[in-house]
Each structure stands twice: as structure tokens, then as C-alpha cells.
């Protein structure tokens, strides 16, 4: 037994994720590692940003955890967990399991010296990568794609829109985006793919200065803020884009497990004022 970390799964959280973990392959040595501890380690990394070689010694070894991280990335397990939890959150909120009006946007984050896809975003004046995400009206992640920061949003939007399979999202009608997606290459891709949804461009009024929250589209900005609570995706440390996408998915999974099963064992540190009893005369 070890001391509990704040990022650890509670029993209620693990009950949501455990059925979605692939069973061990037949043959070979029996699985001995505790998969709950594997997920706890990855949640710890996502939340704290710790490097693989600096994992605490009371967590499973780096080699074992990384193997599961990479395996679940490649076989689609992270996406499957994300999809299942998103449907559960939507149903808990009285929504249909499949969204009909998602929102598309991108975020540029600094890259590190490890290499991989890197570029300079002249608008944000940042050298690193660009995360393209699609979220529903609750701000829950549907799909993510990572490119170099110098990639045009509209031209590379098919990287993330191509992950919205029609059989998974049968109710998809319209996707909201800003003026960056008013792009001829994107229009040609959508026509060639014969997608069932349309792209609606919405921008702030030209006479408005500064940030203006727009209908539907503001939720994607909140999703980026949720991602910022985790230190691992606050900057891009990965060599492969698939790794970067997996960390975004893991961070979203953390958020959704706590929305479905709030952790009652650990009160929120903010606004915990002492209760002062009023004296009666």
C-alpha cells in the first residue's frame, strides 16, 4: 500500500474505466501488473507533467507503464474510453449520447527541444505545435489532431474532421468554427468526402474589440482551459504527434471521470470558508 496521490482514481472512477480496458491477450505469461496503478501513473503524469525517468518509486516502473500507454494509443483504447465516458456524461445531463452541433478550433502551444513536428505560428508568435480539436456543446472532446504550429487551420482541419466517423456520430448536422475555416481547400475536402454535416462560420462583430464570447463556440475555449489544468499538455514535450494526441485524450478522460463521479474524499481547496455560528441574544 502507498500514500494516495490527488490524481489517483477512486473506486467509483475505476469502476467507470475498468470495463473499457482490453483483456490480456491469450498465451504467454499471465498479466501481473495492476492496471489501476498503470492508469494512476498516467493520470499522475498528465496532472503533474513529471518526466518518465522521474516517476515516483512507489508507482509502477516506467517501462511497463509506457508499454501500456503506447499499446492503448495504437489500438484505440484511449479513444474508446473517451467516447464511452462522453456518452455517459451527456446522458447524465439529459442529452442524446451522440452530439449534433460540435465546435472546431485550434490551440498553439510551445514545443520543447525533443524535436518532432515543430513550426512557428506568426499570429501567436509561438514556435511549437497546433492542437486541432472538436468538442460538443458541453465542451467534451470528440477528436484531436496535432500538427506543426505553422499549419493553416482551414487547410489542416481535415486531419481532425476525418476522425468523425459517420457511424459514430449519426446526428451530426453542423460544426461551428471561426473565420479561419473559411478555406477553399477545406470546402473541396468536404465535397470530396460527401460529409453529412455543414460548416458554419461565426465571428465576433467587426465593431467589437477584445474577446467576445460567441454562441456555441465559447465552449471550446473552456475546453482548452480545462486542458491547462494538466501540466503535461501545457507544453508539447513529445516527438510523435500520436503521443501528444494521447495526452490530450488522457487529460479529457480525467475531467470526465470526475464529472461523472465527483471525488467526495477531497474537498475543493477554493472557497472553503470557515463556518461562523451566529450568536443569539
XYZ file of C-alpha atoms in Angstrom, residues 5-8 39-50 225-234 247 250-252 254-255 258 266 268-270:
37
model
C -1.880 10.945 -4.717
C -4.515 13.594 -5.533
C -4.664 12.315 -9.131
C -5.404 8.702 -8.122
C -3.817 4.368 -15.137
C -2.993 6.119 -11.854
C 0.577 6.636 -13.065
C -0.542 8.108 -16.389
C -3.043 10.388 -14.613
C -0.229 11.452 -12.267
C 1.966 12.289 -15.258
C -0.794 14.182 -17.035
C -1.562 16.235 -13.948
C 1.992 16.969 -12.790
C 3.975 16.877 -16.049
C 6.671 14.683 -14.499
C -8.725 25.967 -20.181
C -9.578 22.546 -18.734
C -6.585 21.100 -20.559
C -4.412 23.794 -18.993
C -5.073 22.346 -15.544
C -2.815 19.447 -16.536
C 0.863 20.278 -16.821
C 1.743 17.579 -19.313
C -0.223 19.149 -22.208
C 0.578 22.727 -21.093
C -2.042 13.070 -23.606
C -5.955 11.250 -21.130
C -6.459 14.746 -19.716
C -10.018 14.798 -21.080
C -9.567 12.644 -16.172
C -12.006 15.540 -16.426
C -14.632 13.478 -12.102
C -11.081 15.547 -1.305
C -12.116 21.607 -3.401
C -9.498 23.946 -1.861
C -11.154 27.108 -3.157
